[in-house]
Amino acid sequence: MTDPTPILRADKLSFSYNSEEPTLKDISFSLFSGESLGVLGPNGGGKSTLMKIIVGLLKADSGKLFFENKLSSDYKVYPFALFSYVPQNSELNTILPVKVNEYMDFARSLYKEHNSATDIDELLDLVGILHKKNSLISKLSGGEKQRVLLARALINRPKLLLLDEPTKGLDSNGQDQLLAIIEKIKTRDKTAVMIVDHNINQIIRNCHKILCLNRTYHWHDHRDLLTKNILEDVYHCEFEHLLIHENDLKNNTEQNGTDHHLFCDHDHSKEIDPHSLLRRKK
């Protein structure tokens, strides 16, 4: 059973990089313990901007942001202890000859209250790379580096995990594995997870709630209520099919011998992750 108090709540957040056109307008949503929120939308739709507002890198022009029902501006110090953030294009330094366990020990030292409480081996095992703890970071694959970043983000046992395009650069199998790890973290620790990603199918399959953003337009609710018409409003293109449940995929494949994914007919379809576009609508 989830805590009735949301870990994160946004109330009509708006933001603009200039005075002419808003990047975000009246964005509202809530996220509870043990839930996952997937954020979808085209490039430039405001996804990463929203994430930066949440972590305190940008300040909203208007609206309110709450952490555990306390207004963010009411905290004497911004509540960094409540969340961990893995930004888009995070990179590990592969120049220095640092091993995975050495990197994690250093990261743990930055959190004084977690120096002895956090078991590095436990975290590495959780993300599936305990066998790589004595390996040089420079020798890891892209997927393994993402797992190290995820393990680092868990050192302070956050109540909220914020991930900006965590599957970027990974193949389909690597994406599945990473999202399965995130699901395990969410289930084990009742962590609330917010994921920004371009892979529509993966987000729909793995997140309880969906937030669709395209600058001044937004839609937010449980994934069961997401329709292809909503996605068409967000991406300004036409979708043939929408996968909501994995059972739909299984049943459709068994009955028709075909996969049931998102298809879009749009001149700018490169804005959407290629794993979500298996063919163009004729």
PDB file of C-alpha atoms in Angstrom:
ATOM      1  CA  MET A   1       0.000   0.000   0.000  1.00  0.00           C
ATOM      2  CA  THR A   2       1.407   3.386  -0.976  1.00  0.00           C
ATOM      3  CA  ASP A   3       1.764   6.312   1.393  1.00  0.00           C
ATOM      4  CA  PRO A   4      -1.166   8.744   0.859  1.00  0.00           C
ATOM      5  CA  THR A   5       1.301  11.628   0.919  1.00  0.00           C
ATOM      6  CA  PRO A   6       2.920  12.176  -2.494  1.00  0.00           C
ATOM      7  CA  ILE A   7       6.699  12.213  -2.574  1.00  0.00           C
ATOM      8  CA  LEU A   8       6.536  14.799  -5.358  1.00  0.00           C
ATOM      9  CA  ARG A   9       3.723  17.081  -6.460  1.00  0.00           C
ATOM     10  CA  ALA A  10       3.711  19.835  -9.060  1.00  0.00           C
ATOM     11  CA  ASP A  11       0.943  22.420  -9.181  1.00  0.00           C
ATOM     12  CA  LYS A  12       0.659  24.499 -12.366  1.00  0.00           C
ATOM     13  CA  LEU A  13       4.379  24.883 -13.011  1.00  0.00           C
ATOM     14  CA  SER A  14       5.286  27.262 -15.836  1.00  0.00           C
ATOM     15  CA  PHE A  15       8.667  28.201 -17.247  1.00  0.00           C
ATOM     16  CA  SER A  16      10.051  30.165 -20.180  1.00  0.00           C
ATOM     17  CA  TYR A  17      13.617  30.684 -21.406  1.00  0.00           C
ATOM     18  CA  ASN A  18      12.473  33.945 -22.935  1.00  0.00           C
ATOM     19  CA  SER A  19       9.457  36.194 -22.647  1.00  0.00           C
ATOM     20  CA  GLU A  20       7.978  35.223 -26.011  1.00  0.00           C
ATOM     21  CA  GLU A  21       6.967  31.570 -25.731  1.00  0.00           C
ATOM     22  CA  PRO A  22       6.629  29.347 -22.630  1.00  0.00           C
ATOM     23  CA  THR A  23       8.520  26.064 -22.527  1.00  0.00           C
ATOM     24  CA  LEU A  24       6.195  24.701 -19.848  1.00  0.00           C
ATOM     25  CA  LYS A  25       2.732  25.970 -18.934  1.00  0.00           C
ATOM     26  CA  ASP A  26       0.546  24.956 -15.981  1.00  0.00           C
ATOM     27  CA  ILE A  27       2.117  21.503 -15.524  1.00  0.00           C
ATOM     28  CA  SER A  28       0.551  19.504 -12.684  1.00  0.00           C
ATOM     29  CA  PHE A  29       1.168  15.924 -11.528  1.00  0.00           C
ATOM     30  CA  SER A  30       1.815  13.839  -8.435  1.00  0.00           C
ATOM     31  CA  LEU A  31       4.046  10.860  -7.680  1.00  0.00           C
ATOM     32  CA  PHE A  32       3.701   8.547  -4.680  1.00  0.00           C
ATOM     33  CA  SER A  33       6.063   6.122  -2.973  1.00  0.00           C
ATOM     34  CA  GLY A  34       6.534   2.951  -5.034  1.00  0.00           C
ATOM     35  CA  GLU A  35       5.123   4.528  -8.184  1.00  0.00           C
ATOM     36  CA  SER A  36       6.833   5.288 -11.465  1.00  0.00           C
ATOM     37  CA  LEU A  37       6.098   8.243 -13.724  1.00  0.00           C
ATOM     38  CA  GLY A  38       7.209   8.178 -17.355  1.00  0.00           C
ATOM     39  CA  VAL A  39       7.635  11.507 -19.142  1.00  0.00           C
ATOM     40  CA  LEU A  40       7.141  11.462 -22.907  1.00  0.00           C
ATOM     41  CA  GLY A  41       7.239  14.090 -25.626  1.00  0.00           C
ATOM     42  CA  PRO A  42       9.157  15.292 -28.685  1.00  0.00           C
ATOM     43  CA  ASN A  43      12.523  17.027 -28.600  1.00  0.00           C
ATOM     44  CA  GLY A  44      12.133  20.528 -27.215  1.00  0.00           C
ATOM     45  CA  GLY A  45       8.876  19.632 -25.493  1.00  0.00           C
ATOM     46  CA  GLY A  46      10.137  20.584 -22.036  1.00  0.00           C
ATOM     47  CA  LYS A  47      10.958  17.174 -20.526  1.00  0.00           C
ATOM     48  CA  SER A  48      14.517  17.918 -19.408  1.00  0.00           C
ATOM     49  CA  THR A  49      13.504  21.449 -18.412  1.00  0.00           C
ATOM     50  CA  LEU A  50      10.912  20.016 -16.039  1.00  0.00           C
ATOM     51  CA  MET A  51      13.512  17.677 -14.557  1.00  0.00           C
ATOM     52  CA  LYS A  52      15.908  20.581 -13.986  1.00  0.00           C
ATOM     53  CA  ILE A  53      13.187  22.532 -12.171  1.00  0.00           C
ATOM     54  CA  ILE A  54      12.522  19.582  -9.886  1.00  0.00           C
ATOM     55  CA  VAL A  55      16.200  19.187  -8.926  1.00  0.00           C
ATOM     56  CA  GLY A  56      16.653  22.914  -8.378  1.00  0.00           C
ATOM     57  CA  LEU A  57      18.817  23.752 -11.409  1.00  0.00           C
ATOM     58  CA  LEU A  58      16.097  26.032 -12.779  1.00  0.00           C
ATOM     59  CA  LYS A  59      13.416  28.056 -11.009  1.00  0.00           C
ATOM     60  CA  ALA A  60       9.845  27.981 -12.293  1.00  0.00           C
ATOM     61  CA  ASP A  61       8.327  31.300 -13.336  1.00  0.00           C
ATOM     62  CA  SER A  62       5.098  30.368 -11.575  1.00  0.00           C
ATOM     63  CA  GLY A  63       3.412  27.443  -9.873  1.00  0.00           C
ATOM     64  CA  LYS A  64       4.350  25.344  -6.866  1.00  0.00           C
ATOM     65  CA  LEU A  65       6.512  22.285  -6.271  1.00  0.00           C
ATOM     66  CA  PHE A  66       6.066  20.104  -3.196  1.00  0.00           C
ATOM     67  CA  PHE A  67       8.284  17.415  -1.677  1.00  0.00           C
ATOM     68  CA  GLU A  68       6.311  15.266   0.782  1.00  0.00           C
ATOM     69  CA  ASN A  69       3.622  17.983   0.836  1.00  0.00           C
ATOM     70  CA  LYS A  70       6.111  20.659   1.874  1.00  0.00           C
ATOM     71  CA  LEU A  71       6.597  23.560  -0.505  1.00  0.00           C
ATOM     72  CA  SER A  72      10.100  23.443  -1.975  1.00  0.00           C
ATOM     73  CA  SER A  73      10.680  27.113  -1.141  1.00  0.00           C
ATOM     74  CA  ASP A  74       9.895  26.422   2.528  1.00  0.00           C
ATOM     75  CA  TYR A  75      12.959  24.223   2.954  1.00  0.00           C
ATOM     76  CA  LYS A  76      15.909  26.059   4.508  1.00  0.00           C
ATOM     77  CA  VAL A  77      18.143  24.007   2.219  1.00  0.00           C
ATOM     78  CA  TYR A  78      16.814  22.517  -1.014  1.00  0.00           C
ATOM     79  CA  PRO A  79      15.781  18.896  -0.190  1.00  0.00           C
ATOM     80  CA  PHE A  80      18.609  17.174  -2.070  1.00  0.00           C
ATOM     81  CA  ALA A  81      18.641  14.381   0.527  1.00  0.00           C
ATOM     82  CA  LEU A  82      15.214  13.223  -0.656  1.00  0.00           C
ATOM     83  CA  PHE A  83      16.191  12.445  -4.241  1.00  0.00           C
ATOM     84  CA  SER A  84      18.944  11.300  -6.564  1.00  0.00           C
ATOM     85  CA  TYR A  85      19.298  12.606 -10.094  1.00  0.00           C
ATOM     86  CA  VAL A  86      20.999  10.968 -13.054  1.00  0.00           C
ATOM     87  CA  PRO A  87      21.047  13.659 -15.765  1.00  0.00           C
ATOM     88  CA  GLN A  88      20.977  13.181 -19.505  1.00  0.00           C
ATOM     89  CA  ASN A  89      24.382  12.391 -21.031  1.00  0.00           C
ATOM     90  CA  SER A  90      25.943  11.501 -17.678  1.00  0.00           C
ATOM     91  CA  GLU A  91      29.410  10.148 -18.235  1.00  0.00           C
ATOM     92  CA  LEU A  92      31.943   8.348 -16.102  1.00  0.00           C
ATOM     93  CA  ASN A  93      35.539   9.541 -16.306  1.00  0.00           C
ATOM     94  CA  THR A  94      37.270   6.803 -18.276  1.00  0.00           C
ATOM     95  CA  ILE A  95      40.668   8.530 -18.449  1.00  0.00           C
ATOM     96  CA  LEU A  96      41.720   7.907 -14.861  1.00  0.00           C
ATOM     97  CA  PRO A  97      42.548   4.254 -14.042  1.00  0.00           C
ATOM     98  CA  VAL A  98      39.751   3.874 -11.506  1.00  0.00           C
ATOM     99  CA  LYS A  99      38.054   0.596 -10.639  1.00  0.00           C
ATOM    100  CA  VAL A 100      34.316   0.300 -10.056  1.00  0.00           C
ATOM    101  CA  ASN A 101      34.627  -0.348  -6.303  1.00  0.00           C
ATOM    102  CA  GLU A 102      37.064   2.591  -5.924  1.00  0.00           C
ATOM    103  CA  TYR A 103      34.656   4.910  -7.732  1.00  0.00           C
ATOM    104  CA  MET A 104      31.758   3.764  -5.534  1.00  0.00           C
ATOM    105  CA  ASP A 105      33.797   4.169  -2.344  1.00  0.00           C
ATOM    106  CA  PHE A 106      34.633   7.742  -3.340  1.00  0.00           C
ATOM    107  CA  ALA A 107      30.995   8.480  -4.166  1.00  0.00           C
ATOM    108  CA  ARG A 108      29.942   7.078  -0.792  1.00  0.00           C
ATOM    109  CA  SER A 109      32.446   9.333   0.977  1.00  0.00           C
ATOM    110  CA  LEU A 110      30.512  12.362  -0.292  1.00  0.00           C
ATOM    111  CA  TYR A 111      27.554  11.285   1.830  1.00  0.00           C
ATOM    112  CA  LYS A 112      28.920  11.449   5.384  1.00  0.00           C
ATOM    113  CA  GLU A 113      25.790   9.991   6.950  1.00  0.00           C
ATOM    114  CA  HIS A 114      26.037   6.963   4.641  1.00  0.00           C
ATOM    115  CA  ASN A 115      29.751   6.234   5.026  1.00  0.00           C
ATOM    116  CA  SER A 116      29.300   3.030   6.975  1.00  0.00           C
ATOM    117  CA  ALA A 117      25.617   2.292   6.380  1.00  0.00           C
ATOM    118  CA  THR A 118      25.797   1.784   2.630  1.00  0.00           C
ATOM    119  CA  ASP A 119      27.034  -1.603   1.436  1.00  0.00           C
ATOM    120  CA  ILE A 120      28.710  -1.047  -1.936  1.00  0.00           C
ATOM    121  CA  ASP A 121      28.653  -4.759  -2.783  1.00  0.00           C
ATOM    122  CA  GLU A 122      24.918  -4.819  -2.089  1.00  0.00           C
ATOM    123  CA  LEU A 123      24.294  -1.937  -4.486  1.00  0.00           C
ATOM    124  CA  LEU A 124      26.490  -3.412  -7.213  1.00  0.00           C
ATOM    125  CA  ASP A 125      24.701  -6.725  -6.808  1.00  0.00           C
ATOM    126  CA  LEU A 126      21.339  -4.978  -7.017  1.00  0.00           C
ATOM    127  CA  VAL A 127      22.210  -3.458 -10.407  1.00  0.00           C
ATOM    128  CA  GLY A 128      23.827  -6.680 -11.622  1.00  0.00           C
ATOM    129  CA  ILE A 129      27.514  -5.737 -11.829  1.00  0.00           C
ATOM    130  CA  LEU A 130      28.997  -7.079  -8.611  1.00  0.00           C
ATOM    131  CA  HIS A 131      31.227  -9.311 -10.731  1.00  0.00           C
ATOM    132  CA  LYS A 132      32.710  -6.152 -12.280  1.00  0.00           C
ATOM    133  CA  LYS A 133      33.662  -4.409  -9.026  1.00  0.00           C
ATOM    134  CA  ASN A 134      37.388  -4.877  -9.601  1.00  0.00           C
ATOM    135  CA  SER A 135      37.206  -3.880 -13.271  1.00  0.00           C
ATOM    136  CA  LEU A 136      38.433  -0.560 -14.620  1.00  0.00           C
ATOM    137  CA  ILE A 137      35.565   1.749 -15.509  1.00  0.00           C
ATOM    138  CA  SER A 138      37.234   2.363 -18.877  1.00  0.00           C
ATOM    139  CA  LYS A 139      36.732  -1.323 -19.704  1.00  0.00           C
ATOM    140  CA  LEU A 140      32.987  -1.372 -19.062  1.00  0.00           C
ATOM    141  CA  SER A 141      30.344  -1.458 -21.775  1.00  0.00           C
ATOM    142  CA  GLY A 142      27.826   1.364 -22.145  1.00  0.00           C
ATOM    143  CA  GLY A 143      25.160  -0.615 -20.334  1.00  0.00           C
ATOM    144  CA  GLU A 144      27.521  -1.465 -17.487  1.00  0.00           C
ATOM    145  CA  LYS A 145      28.472   2.196 -17.072  1.00  0.00           C
ATOM    146  CA  GLN A 146      24.779   3.087 -16.839  1.00  0.00           C
ATOM    147  CA  ARG A 147      24.426   0.524 -14.066  1.00  0.00           C
ATOM    148  CA  VAL A 148      27.323   2.075 -12.162  1.00  0.00           C
ATOM    149  CA  LEU A 149      25.658   5.482 -12.416  1.00  0.00           C
ATOM    150  CA  LEU A 150      22.426   3.954 -11.156  1.00  0.00           C
ATOM    151  CA  ALA A 151      24.230   2.296  -8.233  1.00  0.00           C
ATOM    152  CA  ARG A 152      25.854   5.623  -7.354  1.00  0.00           C
ATOM    153  CA  ALA A 153      22.427   7.287  -7.349  1.00  0.00           C
ATOM    154  CA  LEU A 154      21.229   4.775  -4.749  1.00  0.00           C
ATOM    155  CA  ILE A 155      23.968   5.439  -2.177  1.00  0.00           C
ATOM    156  CA  ASN A 156      21.845   7.887  -0.196  1.00  0.00           C
ATOM    157  CA  ARG A 157      18.777   5.599  -0.298  1.00  0.00           C
ATOM    158  CA  PRO A 158      16.643   8.241  -2.027  1.00  0.00           C
ATOM    159  CA  LYS A 159      12.879   8.359  -1.707  1.00  0.00           C
ATOM    160  CA  LEU A 160      12.749   9.751  -5.261  1.00  0.00           C
ATOM    161  CA  LEU A 161      14.885   8.655  -8.206  1.00  0.00           C
ATOM    162  CA  LEU A 162      15.028  11.022 -11.197  1.00  0.00           C
ATOM    163  CA  LEU A 163      16.386   9.582 -14.447  1.00  0.00           C
ATOM    164  CA  ASP A 164      16.802  11.649 -17.619  1.00  0.00           C
ATOM    165  CA  GLU A 165      17.046   9.302 -20.641  1.00  0.00           C
ATOM    166  CA  PRO A 166      18.701   6.415 -18.763  1.00  0.00           C
ATOM    167  CA  THR A 167      18.397   4.021 -21.722  1.00  0.00           C
ATOM    168  CA  LYS A 168      19.969   6.348 -24.278  1.00  0.00           C
ATOM    169  CA  GLY A 169      22.616   4.567 -26.338  1.00  0.00           C
ATOM    170  CA  LEU A 170      21.560   1.095 -25.206  1.00  0.00           C
ATOM    171  CA  ASP A 171      20.221  -1.599 -27.517  1.00  0.00           C
ATOM    172  CA  SER A 172      16.769  -3.089 -26.952  1.00  0.00           C
ATOM    173  CA  ASN A 173      18.087  -5.846 -24.703  1.00  0.00           C
ATOM    174  CA  GLY A 174      20.126  -3.378 -22.647  1.00  0.00           C
ATOM    175  CA  GLN A 175      17.079  -1.155 -22.232  1.00  0.00           C
ATOM    176  CA  ASP A 176      14.980  -4.086 -21.007  1.00  0.00           C
ATOM    177  CA  GLN A 177      17.648  -5.086 -18.489  1.00  0.00           C
ATOM    178  CA  LEU A 178      18.102  -1.569 -17.112  1.00  0.00           C
ATOM    179  CA  LEU A 179      14.360  -0.978 -16.745  1.00  0.00           C
ATOM    180  CA  ALA A 180      13.993  -4.356 -15.018  1.00  0.00           C
ATOM    181  CA  ILE A 181      16.631  -3.228 -12.499  1.00  0.00           C
ATOM    182  CA  ILE A 182      14.768   0.042 -11.939  1.00  0.00           C
ATOM    183  CA  GLU A 183      11.568  -1.941 -11.328  1.00  0.00           C
ATOM    184  CA  LYS A 184      13.405  -4.084  -8.766  1.00  0.00           C
ATOM    185  CA  ILE A 185      14.665  -0.972  -6.980  1.00  0.00           C
ATOM    186  CA  LYS A 186      11.172   0.515  -6.927  1.00  0.00           C
ATOM    187  CA  THR A 187       9.663  -2.668  -5.517  1.00  0.00           C
ATOM    188  CA  ARG A 188      12.385  -3.318  -2.937  1.00  0.00           C
ATOM    189  CA  ASP A 189      12.684   0.163  -1.466  1.00  0.00           C
ATOM    190  CA  LYS A 190       9.278   1.653  -2.416  1.00  0.00           C
ATOM    191  CA  THR A 191      11.239   4.318  -4.263  1.00  0.00           C
ATOM    192  CA  ALA A 192       9.277   6.747  -6.405  1.00  0.00           C
ATOM    193  CA  VAL A 193      10.815   6.875  -9.878  1.00  0.00           C
ATOM    194  CA  MET A 194      10.482   9.535 -12.561  1.00  0.00           C
ATOM    195  CA  ILE A 195      11.886   8.640 -15.988  1.00  0.00           C
ATOM    196  CA  VAL A 196      12.291  10.897 -19.009  1.00  0.00           C
ATOM    197  CA  ASP A 197      12.784   8.854 -22.165  1.00  0.00           C
ATOM    198  CA  HIS A 198      12.111   8.836 -25.910  1.00  0.00           C
ATOM    199  CA  ASN A 199      11.281   5.127 -26.013  1.00  0.00           C
ATOM    200  CA  ILE A 200       7.493   5.256 -25.938  1.00  0.00           C
ATOM    201  CA  ASN A 201       6.895   1.512 -25.759  1.00  0.00           C
ATOM    202  CA  GLN A 202       9.303   1.010 -22.867  1.00  0.00           C
ATOM    203  CA  ILE A 203       7.810   3.869 -20.861  1.00  0.00           C
ATOM    204  CA  ILE A 204       4.245   2.664 -21.374  1.00  0.00           C
ATOM    205  CA  ARG A 205       5.143  -0.883 -20.378  1.00  0.00           C
ATOM    206  CA  ASN A 206       7.174   0.040 -17.300  1.00  0.00           C
ATOM    207  CA  CYS A 207       5.532   3.093 -15.706  1.00  0.00           C
ATOM    208  CA  HIS A 208       2.344   3.367 -13.639  1.00  0.00           C
ATOM    209  CA  LYS A 209       1.659   6.922 -14.742  1.00  0.00           C
ATOM    210  CA  ILE A 210       2.428   8.861 -17.902  1.00  0.00           C
ATOM    211  CA  LEU A 211       3.114  12.566 -18.315  1.00  0.00           C
ATOM    212  CA  CYS A 212       3.016  13.741 -21.925  1.00  0.00           C
ATOM    213  CA  LEU A 213       4.657  17.096 -22.644  1.00  0.00           C
ATOM    214  CA  ASN A 214       4.886  19.308 -25.671  1.00  0.00           C
ATOM    215  CA  ARG A 215       5.585  22.791 -24.425  1.00  0.00           C
ATOM    216  CA  THR A 216       2.174  24.333 -23.556  1.00  0.00           C
ATOM    217  CA  TYR A 217       0.318  21.016 -23.980  1.00  0.00           C
ATOM    218  CA  HIS A 218       0.406  18.315 -21.326  1.00  0.00           C
ATOM    219  CA  TRP A 219      -1.536  15.235 -20.277  1.00  0.00           C
ATOM    220  CA  HIS A 220      -1.067  13.258 -17.051  1.00  0.00           C
ATOM    221  CA  ASP A 221      -2.836  10.169 -15.731  1.00  0.00           C
ATOM    222  CA  HIS A 222      -2.525   6.418 -15.276  1.00  0.00           C
ATOM    223  CA  ARG A 223      -1.126   4.584 -18.304  1.00  0.00           C
ATOM    224  CA  ASP A 224      -4.388   2.646 -18.781  1.00  0.00           C
ATOM    225  CA  LEU A 225      -6.034   5.905 -19.827  1.00  0.00           C
ATOM    226  CA  LEU A 226      -3.413   6.846 -22.420  1.00  0.00           C
ATOM    227  CA  THR A 227      -4.747   6.649 -25.974  1.00  0.00           C
ATOM    228  CA  LYS A 228      -3.162   7.031 -29.373  1.00  0.00           C
ATOM    229  CA  ASN A 229      -5.186  10.229 -29.827  1.00  0.00           C
ATOM    230  CA  ILE A 230      -3.373  11.767 -26.865  1.00  0.00           C
ATOM    231  CA  LEU A 231      -0.001  10.752 -28.318  1.00  0.00           C
ATOM    232  CA  GLU A 232      -0.996  12.222 -31.664  1.00  0.00           C
ATOM    233  CA  ASP A 233      -1.762  15.526 -29.926  1.00  0.00           C
ATOM    234  CA  VAL A 234       1.650  15.430 -28.229  1.00  0.00           C
ATOM    235  CA  TYR A 235       3.808  14.363 -31.184  1.00  0.00           C
ATOM    236  CA  HIS A 236       1.705  15.913 -33.976  1.00  0.00           C
ATOM    237  CA  CYS A 237       1.768  12.683 -35.943  1.00  0.00           C
ATOM    238  CA  GLU A 238      -0.552   9.748 -36.546  1.00  0.00           C
ATOM    239  CA  PHE A 239      -0.156   6.461 -34.676  1.00  0.00           C
ATOM    240  CA  GLU A 240      -1.630   3.200 -35.919  1.00  0.00           C
ATOM    241  CA  HIS A 241      -1.320   1.173 -32.729  1.00  0.00           C
ATOM    242  CA  LEU A 242      -0.741   1.733 -29.040  1.00  0.00           C
ATOM    243  CA  LEU A 243       0.671  -0.896 -26.695  1.00  0.00           C
ATOM    244  CA  ILE A 244      -0.613  -0.445 -23.125  1.00  0.00           C
ATOM    245  CA  HIS A 245      -0.107  -3.849 -21.555  1.00  0.00           C
ATOM    246  CA  GLU A 246       2.460  -6.556 -22.148  1.00  0.00           C
ATOM    247  CA  ASN A 247      -0.452  -9.035 -22.232  1.00  0.00           C
ATOM    248  CA  ASP A 248      -1.837  -7.156 -25.238  1.00  0.00           C
ATOM    249  CA  LEU A 249       1.486  -7.691 -26.978  1.00  0.00           C
ATOM    250  CA  LYS A 250       1.555 -11.400 -26.087  1.00  0.00           C
ATOM    251  CA  ASN A 251      -2.041 -12.039 -27.130  1.00  0.00           C
ATOM    252  CA  ASN A 252      -1.708 -10.084 -30.351  1.00  0.00           C
ATOM    253  CA  THR A 253       1.458 -11.928 -31.299  1.00  0.00           C
ATOM    254  CA  GLU A 254      -0.054 -15.334 -30.550  1.00  0.00           C
ATOM    255  CA  GLN A 255      -3.271 -14.636 -32.439  1.00  0.00           C
ATOM    256  CA  ASN A 256      -1.992 -12.715 -35.415  1.00  0.00           C
ATOM    257  CA  GLY A 257       1.687 -13.564 -35.553  1.00  0.00           C
ATOM    258  CA  THR A 258       2.520  -9.847 -35.523  1.00  0.00           C
ATOM    259  CA  ASP A 259       4.051  -7.499 -33.023  1.00  0.00           C
ATOM    260  CA  HIS A 260       1.831  -4.718 -31.670  1.00  0.00           C
ATOM    261  CA  HIS A 261       3.836  -1.518 -31.315  1.00  0.00           C
ATOM    262  CA  LEU A 262       3.570   2.177 -32.012  1.00  0.00           C
ATOM    263  CA  PHE A 263       3.632   3.224 -35.648  1.00  0.00           C
ATOM    264  CA  CYS A 264       3.805   6.848 -36.655  1.00  0.00           C
ATOM    265  CA  ASP A 265       3.502   8.649 -39.973  1.00  0.00           C
ATOM    266  CA  HIS A 266       5.368  11.923 -39.667  1.00  0.00           C
ATOM    267  CA  ASP A 267       8.135  13.749 -41.488  1.00  0.00           C
ATOM    268  CA  HIS A 268       9.924  14.362 -38.177  1.00  0.00           C
ATOM    269  CA  SER A 269       9.664  10.850 -36.799  1.00  0.00           C
ATOM    270  CA  LYS A 270      13.354  10.908 -35.871  1.00  0.00           C
ATOM    271  CA  GLU A 271      12.245  12.839 -32.818  1.00  0.00           C
ATOM    272  CA  ILE A 272      10.831   9.528 -31.533  1.00  0.00           C
ATOM    273  CA  ASP A 273      13.123   6.702 -30.502  1.00  0.00           C
ATOM    274  CA  PRO A 274      13.677   4.325 -33.435  1.00  0.00           C
ATOM    275  CA  HIS A 275      12.894   1.321 -31.228  1.00  0.00           C
ATOM    276  CA  SER A 276       9.332   2.680 -31.047  1.00  0.00           C
ATOM    277  CA  LEU A 277       8.933   3.011 -34.811  1.00  0.00           C
ATOM    278  CA  LEU A 278       9.010  -0.356 -36.501  1.00  0.00           C
ATOM    279  CA  ARG A 279       7.540   0.804 -39.786  1.00  0.00           C
ATOM    280  CA  ARG A 280       5.828   3.800 -41.313  1.00  0.00           C
ATOM    281  CA  LYS A 281       2.070   3.808 -41.742  1.00  0.00           C
ATOM    282  CA  LYS A 282       1.177   3.505 -45.415  1.00  0.00           C
TER     283      LYS A 282
END
